[in-house]
Tab-separated table of C-alpha atoms in Angstrom:
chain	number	residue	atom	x	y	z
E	1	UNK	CA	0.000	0.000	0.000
E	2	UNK	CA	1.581	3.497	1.415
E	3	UNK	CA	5.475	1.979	1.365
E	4	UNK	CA	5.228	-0.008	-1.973
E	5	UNK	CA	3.165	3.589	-3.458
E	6	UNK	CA	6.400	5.411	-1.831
E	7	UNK	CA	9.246	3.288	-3.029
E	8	UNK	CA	9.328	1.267	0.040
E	9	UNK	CA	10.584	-2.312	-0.326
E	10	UNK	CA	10.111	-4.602	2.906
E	11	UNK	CA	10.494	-7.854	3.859
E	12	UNK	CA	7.488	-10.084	5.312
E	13	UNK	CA	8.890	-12.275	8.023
E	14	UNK	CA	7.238	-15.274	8.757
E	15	UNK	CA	7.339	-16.563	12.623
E	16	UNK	CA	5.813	-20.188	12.281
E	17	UNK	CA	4.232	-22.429	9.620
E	18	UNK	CA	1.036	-20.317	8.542
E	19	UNK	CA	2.876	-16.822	8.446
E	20	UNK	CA	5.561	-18.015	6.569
E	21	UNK	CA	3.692	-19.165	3.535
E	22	UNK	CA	1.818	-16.379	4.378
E	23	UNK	CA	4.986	-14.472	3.743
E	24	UNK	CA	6.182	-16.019	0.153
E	25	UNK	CA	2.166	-15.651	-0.562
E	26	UNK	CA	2.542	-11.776	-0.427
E	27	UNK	CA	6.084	-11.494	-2.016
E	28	UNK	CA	4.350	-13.796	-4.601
E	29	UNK	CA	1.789	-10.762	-5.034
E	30	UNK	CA	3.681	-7.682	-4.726
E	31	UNK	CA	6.620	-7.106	-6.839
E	32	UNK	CA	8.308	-4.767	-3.559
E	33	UNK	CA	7.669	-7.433	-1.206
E	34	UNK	CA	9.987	-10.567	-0.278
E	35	UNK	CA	9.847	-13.041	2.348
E	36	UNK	CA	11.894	-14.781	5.315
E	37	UNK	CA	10.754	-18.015	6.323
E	38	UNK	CA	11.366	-19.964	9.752
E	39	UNK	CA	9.894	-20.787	13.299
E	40	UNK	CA	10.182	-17.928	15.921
E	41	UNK	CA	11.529	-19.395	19.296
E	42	UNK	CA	8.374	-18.086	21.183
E	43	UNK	CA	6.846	-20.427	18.991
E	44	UNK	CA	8.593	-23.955	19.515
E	45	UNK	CA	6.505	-24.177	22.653
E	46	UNK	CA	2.773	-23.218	24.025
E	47	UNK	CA	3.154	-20.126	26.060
E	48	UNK	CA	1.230	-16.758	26.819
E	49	UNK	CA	2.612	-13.494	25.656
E	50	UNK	CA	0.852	-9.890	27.040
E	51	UNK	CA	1.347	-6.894	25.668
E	52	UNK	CA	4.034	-5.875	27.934
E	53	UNK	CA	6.237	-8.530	26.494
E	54	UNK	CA	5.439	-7.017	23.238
E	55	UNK	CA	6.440	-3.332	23.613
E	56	UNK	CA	2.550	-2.347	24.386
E	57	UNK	CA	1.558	-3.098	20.959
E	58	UNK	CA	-0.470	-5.423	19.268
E	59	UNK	CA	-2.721	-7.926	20.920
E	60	UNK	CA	-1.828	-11.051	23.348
E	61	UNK	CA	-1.037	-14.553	22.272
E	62	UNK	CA	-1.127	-17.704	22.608
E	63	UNK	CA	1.813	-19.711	20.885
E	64	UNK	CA	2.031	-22.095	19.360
E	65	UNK	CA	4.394	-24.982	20.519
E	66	UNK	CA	5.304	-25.976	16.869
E	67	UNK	CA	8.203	-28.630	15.767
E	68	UNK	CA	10.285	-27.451	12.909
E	69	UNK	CA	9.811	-29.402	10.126
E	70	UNK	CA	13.136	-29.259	7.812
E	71	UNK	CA	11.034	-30.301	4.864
E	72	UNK	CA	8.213	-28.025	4.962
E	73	UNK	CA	10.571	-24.911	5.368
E	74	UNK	CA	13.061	-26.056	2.942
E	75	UNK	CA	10.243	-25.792	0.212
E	76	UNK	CA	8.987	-22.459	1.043
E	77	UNK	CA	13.214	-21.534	1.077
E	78	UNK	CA	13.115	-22.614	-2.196
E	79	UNK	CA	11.070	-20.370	-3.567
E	80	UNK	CA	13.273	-17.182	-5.354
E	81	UNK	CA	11.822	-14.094	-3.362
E	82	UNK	CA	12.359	-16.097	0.282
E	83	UNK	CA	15.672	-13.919	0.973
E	84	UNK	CA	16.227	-15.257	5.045
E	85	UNK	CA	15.503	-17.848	6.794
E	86	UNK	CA	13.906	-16.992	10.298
E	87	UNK	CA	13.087	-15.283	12.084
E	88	UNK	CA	15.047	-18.142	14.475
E	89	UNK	CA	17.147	-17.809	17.602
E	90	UNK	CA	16.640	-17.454	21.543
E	91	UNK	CA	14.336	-15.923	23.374
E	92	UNK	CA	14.618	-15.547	27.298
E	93	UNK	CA	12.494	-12.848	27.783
E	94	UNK	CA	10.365	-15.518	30.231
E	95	UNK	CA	13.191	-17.403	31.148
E	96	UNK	CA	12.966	-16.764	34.665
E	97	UNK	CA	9.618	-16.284	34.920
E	98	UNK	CA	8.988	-19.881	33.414
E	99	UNK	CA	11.402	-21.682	35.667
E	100	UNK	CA	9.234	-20.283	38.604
E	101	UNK	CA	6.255	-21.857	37.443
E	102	UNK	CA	7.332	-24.644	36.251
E	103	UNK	CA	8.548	-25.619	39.914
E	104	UNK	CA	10.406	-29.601	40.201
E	105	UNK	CA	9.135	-30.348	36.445
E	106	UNK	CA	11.826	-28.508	35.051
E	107	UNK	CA	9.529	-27.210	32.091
E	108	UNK	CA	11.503	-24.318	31.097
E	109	UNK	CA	15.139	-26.168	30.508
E	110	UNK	CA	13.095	-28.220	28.385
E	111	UNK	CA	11.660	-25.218	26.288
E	112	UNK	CA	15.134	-24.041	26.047
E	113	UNK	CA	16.063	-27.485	24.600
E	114	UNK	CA	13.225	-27.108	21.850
E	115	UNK	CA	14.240	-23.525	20.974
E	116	UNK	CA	17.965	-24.788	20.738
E	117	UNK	CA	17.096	-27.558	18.717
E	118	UNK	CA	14.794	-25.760	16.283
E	119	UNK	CA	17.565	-22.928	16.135
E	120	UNK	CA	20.449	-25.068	15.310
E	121	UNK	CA	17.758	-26.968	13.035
E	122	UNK	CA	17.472	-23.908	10.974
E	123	UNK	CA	21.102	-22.854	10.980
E	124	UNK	CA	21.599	-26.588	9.174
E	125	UNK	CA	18.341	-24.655	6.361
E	126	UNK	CA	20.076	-22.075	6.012
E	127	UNK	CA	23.748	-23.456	4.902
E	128	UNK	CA	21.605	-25.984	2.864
E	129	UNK	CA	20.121	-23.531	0.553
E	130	UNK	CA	22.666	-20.777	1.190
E	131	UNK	CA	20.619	-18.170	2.837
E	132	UNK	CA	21.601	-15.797	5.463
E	133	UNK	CA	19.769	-15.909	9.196
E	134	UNK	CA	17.595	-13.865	10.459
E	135	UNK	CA	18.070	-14.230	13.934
E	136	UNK	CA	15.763	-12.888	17.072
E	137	UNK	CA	17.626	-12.831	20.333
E	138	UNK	CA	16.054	-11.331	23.505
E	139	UNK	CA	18.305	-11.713	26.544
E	140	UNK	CA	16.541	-13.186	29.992
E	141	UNK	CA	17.188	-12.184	33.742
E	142	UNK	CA	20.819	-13.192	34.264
E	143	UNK	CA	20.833	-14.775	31.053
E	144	UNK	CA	22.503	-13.692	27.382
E	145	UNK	CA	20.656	-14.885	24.569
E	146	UNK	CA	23.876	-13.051	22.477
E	147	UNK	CA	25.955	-14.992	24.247
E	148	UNK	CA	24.172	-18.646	23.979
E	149	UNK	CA	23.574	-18.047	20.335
E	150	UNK	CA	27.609	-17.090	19.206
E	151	UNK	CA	27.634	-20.497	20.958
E	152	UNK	CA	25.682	-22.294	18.824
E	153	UNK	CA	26.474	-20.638	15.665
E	154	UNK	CA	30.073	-21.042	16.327
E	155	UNK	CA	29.706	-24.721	16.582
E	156	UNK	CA	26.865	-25.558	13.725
E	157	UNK	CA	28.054	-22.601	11.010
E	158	UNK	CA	29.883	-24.135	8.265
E	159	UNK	CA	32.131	-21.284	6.785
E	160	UNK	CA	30.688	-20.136	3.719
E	161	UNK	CA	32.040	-16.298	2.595
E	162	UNK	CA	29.610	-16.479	-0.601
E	163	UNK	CA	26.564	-15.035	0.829
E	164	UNK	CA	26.392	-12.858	4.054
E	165	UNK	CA	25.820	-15.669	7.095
E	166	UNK	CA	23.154	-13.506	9.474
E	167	UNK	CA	21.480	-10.046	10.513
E	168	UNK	CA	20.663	-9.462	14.188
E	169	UNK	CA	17.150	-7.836	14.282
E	170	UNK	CA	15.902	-5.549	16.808
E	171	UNK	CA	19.455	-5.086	17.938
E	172	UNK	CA	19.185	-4.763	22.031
E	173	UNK	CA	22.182	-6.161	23.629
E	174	UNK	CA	25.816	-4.596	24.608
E	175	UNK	CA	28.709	-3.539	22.340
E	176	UNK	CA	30.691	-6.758	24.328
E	177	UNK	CA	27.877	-9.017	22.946
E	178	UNK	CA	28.160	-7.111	19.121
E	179	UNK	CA	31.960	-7.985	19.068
E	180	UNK	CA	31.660	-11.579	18.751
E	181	UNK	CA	28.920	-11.557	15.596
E	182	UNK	CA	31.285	-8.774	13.968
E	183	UNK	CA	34.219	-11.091	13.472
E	184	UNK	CA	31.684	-13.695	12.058
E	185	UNK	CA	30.473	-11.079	9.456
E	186	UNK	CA	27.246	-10.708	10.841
E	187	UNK	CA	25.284	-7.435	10.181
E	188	UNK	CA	22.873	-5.577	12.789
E	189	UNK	CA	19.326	-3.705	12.193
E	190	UNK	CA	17.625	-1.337	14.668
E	191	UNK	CA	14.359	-0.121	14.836
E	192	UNK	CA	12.305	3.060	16.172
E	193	UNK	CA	13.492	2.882	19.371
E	194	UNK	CA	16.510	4.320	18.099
E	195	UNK	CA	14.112	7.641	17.944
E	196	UNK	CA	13.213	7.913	21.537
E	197	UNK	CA	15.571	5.444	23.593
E	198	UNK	CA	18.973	6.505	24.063
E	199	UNK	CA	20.427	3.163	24.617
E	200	UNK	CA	22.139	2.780	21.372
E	201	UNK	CA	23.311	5.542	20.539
E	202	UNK	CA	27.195	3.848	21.462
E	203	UNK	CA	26.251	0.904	19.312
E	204	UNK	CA	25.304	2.652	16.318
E	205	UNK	CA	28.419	4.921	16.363
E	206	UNK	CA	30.987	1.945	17.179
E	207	UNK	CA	29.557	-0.030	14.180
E	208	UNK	CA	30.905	-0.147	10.688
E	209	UNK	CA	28.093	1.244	8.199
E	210	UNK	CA	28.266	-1.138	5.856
E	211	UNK	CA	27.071	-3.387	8.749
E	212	UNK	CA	24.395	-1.664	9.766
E	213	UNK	CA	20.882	-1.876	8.592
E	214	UNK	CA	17.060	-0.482	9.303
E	215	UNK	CA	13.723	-1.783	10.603
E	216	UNK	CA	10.619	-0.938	12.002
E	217	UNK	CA	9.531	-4.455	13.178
E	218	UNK	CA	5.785	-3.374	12.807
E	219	UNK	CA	3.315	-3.126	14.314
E	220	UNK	CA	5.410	-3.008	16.968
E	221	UNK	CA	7.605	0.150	18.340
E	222	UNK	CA	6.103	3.143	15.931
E	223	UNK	CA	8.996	5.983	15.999
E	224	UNK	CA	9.206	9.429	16.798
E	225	UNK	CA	6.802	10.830	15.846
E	226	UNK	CA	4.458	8.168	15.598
E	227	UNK	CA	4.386	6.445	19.126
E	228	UNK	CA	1.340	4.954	20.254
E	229	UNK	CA	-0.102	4.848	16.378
E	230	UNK	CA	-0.007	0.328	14.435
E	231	UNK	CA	3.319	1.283	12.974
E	232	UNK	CA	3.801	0.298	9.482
E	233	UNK	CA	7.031	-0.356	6.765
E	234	UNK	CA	7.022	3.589	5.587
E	235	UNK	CA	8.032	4.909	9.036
E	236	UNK	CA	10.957	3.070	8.141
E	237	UNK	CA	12.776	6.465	6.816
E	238	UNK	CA	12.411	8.098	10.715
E	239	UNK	CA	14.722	4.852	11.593
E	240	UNK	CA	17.299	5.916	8.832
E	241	UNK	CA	16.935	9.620	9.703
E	242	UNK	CA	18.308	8.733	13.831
E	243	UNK	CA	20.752	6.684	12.379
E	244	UNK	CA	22.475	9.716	10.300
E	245	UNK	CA	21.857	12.465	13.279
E	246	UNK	CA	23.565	9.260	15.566
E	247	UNK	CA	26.456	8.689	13.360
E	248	UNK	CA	26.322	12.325	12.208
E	249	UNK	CA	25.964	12.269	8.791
E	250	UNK	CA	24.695	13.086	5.709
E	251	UNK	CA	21.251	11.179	5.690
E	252	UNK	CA	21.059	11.166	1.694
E	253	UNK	CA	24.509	9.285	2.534
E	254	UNK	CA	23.056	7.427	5.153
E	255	UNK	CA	19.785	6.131	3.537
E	256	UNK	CA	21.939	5.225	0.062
E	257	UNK	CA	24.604	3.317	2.284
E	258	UNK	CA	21.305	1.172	4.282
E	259	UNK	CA	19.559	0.433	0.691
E	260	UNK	CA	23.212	-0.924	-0.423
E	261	UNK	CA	23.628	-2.702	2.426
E	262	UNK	CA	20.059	-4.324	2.347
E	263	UNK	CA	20.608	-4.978	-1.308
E	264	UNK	CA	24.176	-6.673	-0.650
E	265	UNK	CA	23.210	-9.181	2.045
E	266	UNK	CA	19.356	-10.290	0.986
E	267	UNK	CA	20.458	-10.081	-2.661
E	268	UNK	CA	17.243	-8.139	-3.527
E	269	UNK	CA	17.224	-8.023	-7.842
E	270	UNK	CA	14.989	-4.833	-7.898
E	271	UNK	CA	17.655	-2.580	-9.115
């Protein structure tokens, strides 16, 4: 609609099964639009998620508790606008809050198991059809999802310098937790609360640009000066517009260098 009308490209990310195809189904429609494909770790098992989890937008959930199934994905992969495969990782946000209720049973180790598995499960996808991750990390109480996840790509990432290997959305940790994915060429995207939260400000000037990239995640986290509005893929530009006044910097610099970088590691063929 309003991006694709205003030159917008995006990227429809798919979290489980249905919104997946979902995904390739509307970069099947819209010349502008491509896909990522993969099973969210929130989503590997059953859980409840309010709207404070999600930023105080959108509505609450139920997940799902899905198994990732290698074949299934690997079709969808297949398909020439599916750019990334995820979004895939860790997600503690609950950690400790699970392990409380989950008492003697020892429930949330085991949930931890199935997002491992399904993460390291899609790491295999992704050197098998030679697309770069998409990776979701949200560090726990006490806990570094970062951390964990170098881990585990360290160990399951076959070297492969022919395609870029992984982008970090919704970048939240620390510039000790950015070091590690910078010497394994991984690339970093940030969202609108660049435009009101001071937190990574540091981050954003310590990075190289050409590994930097843009987001809004919507519906979630509208920028300045849309907050408290469904945000949506054209608010995108207030994102590159912090990034420049960050870095200090041209922003017709800054918005040319994101595009390039966008276009180098999903391989977009619009231009």
């Amino acid at each position: 609609g309003r991006a694709l009308a205003a030159g917008v490209a995006m990227v429809a990310v798919g979290t489980q099964r249905d919104t997946s195809a979902a995904a390739v189904d509307l970069a099947e429609k819209y010349e502008g639009v491509f896909a990522c494909v993969g099973l969210h770790p929130i989503h590997t098992s059953r859980s409840f998620h309010d709207r404070e989890e999600l930023g105080g937008s959108g509505g609450e959930f139920t997940s799902r508790g899905e198994e990732f199934d290698h074949e299934y994905y690997k079709k969808l992969a297949s398909h020439p606008k599916v750019v990334a495969i995820g979004e895939c990782g860790l997600d503690y946000y609950r950690h400790d809050a699970n392990r409380r209720t989950a008492g003697a049973s020892g429930g949330d180790d085991v949930n931890v198991k199935k997002q491992v598995e399904a993460f390291k499960r899609q790491i295999e996808l992704a050197v098998e059809v030679k697309k770069p991750l998409m990776l979701h990390l949200r560090n726990g109480p006490g806990r570094s999802a970062y951390r964990d996840a170098f881990s585990i790509i360290d160990s399951c990432f076959k070297l492969d310098t022919s395609y870029p290997r992984g982008n970090l959305h919704f970048f939240a940790g620390s510039i000790e937790e950015v070091k590690p994915f910078l010497d394994l060429g991984f690339s970093f995207s940030f969202t609108g609360v660049i435009t009101f939260a001071r937190n990574y400000d540091e981050i954003i000037r310590y990075l190289p640009p050409e590994r930097i990239m843009s987001e809004t995640d919507c519906p979630y986290v509208a920028p300045a000066p849309y907050r408290g509005r469904r945000n949506e893929p054209l608010y995108v530009r207030e994102v590159a517009r912090m990034i420049a006044e960050i870095r200090g910097a041209d922003f017709g610099k800054i918005r040319a260098a994101l595009l390039d970088n966008a276009v180098r590691f999903f391989g977009f063929n619009f231009r």
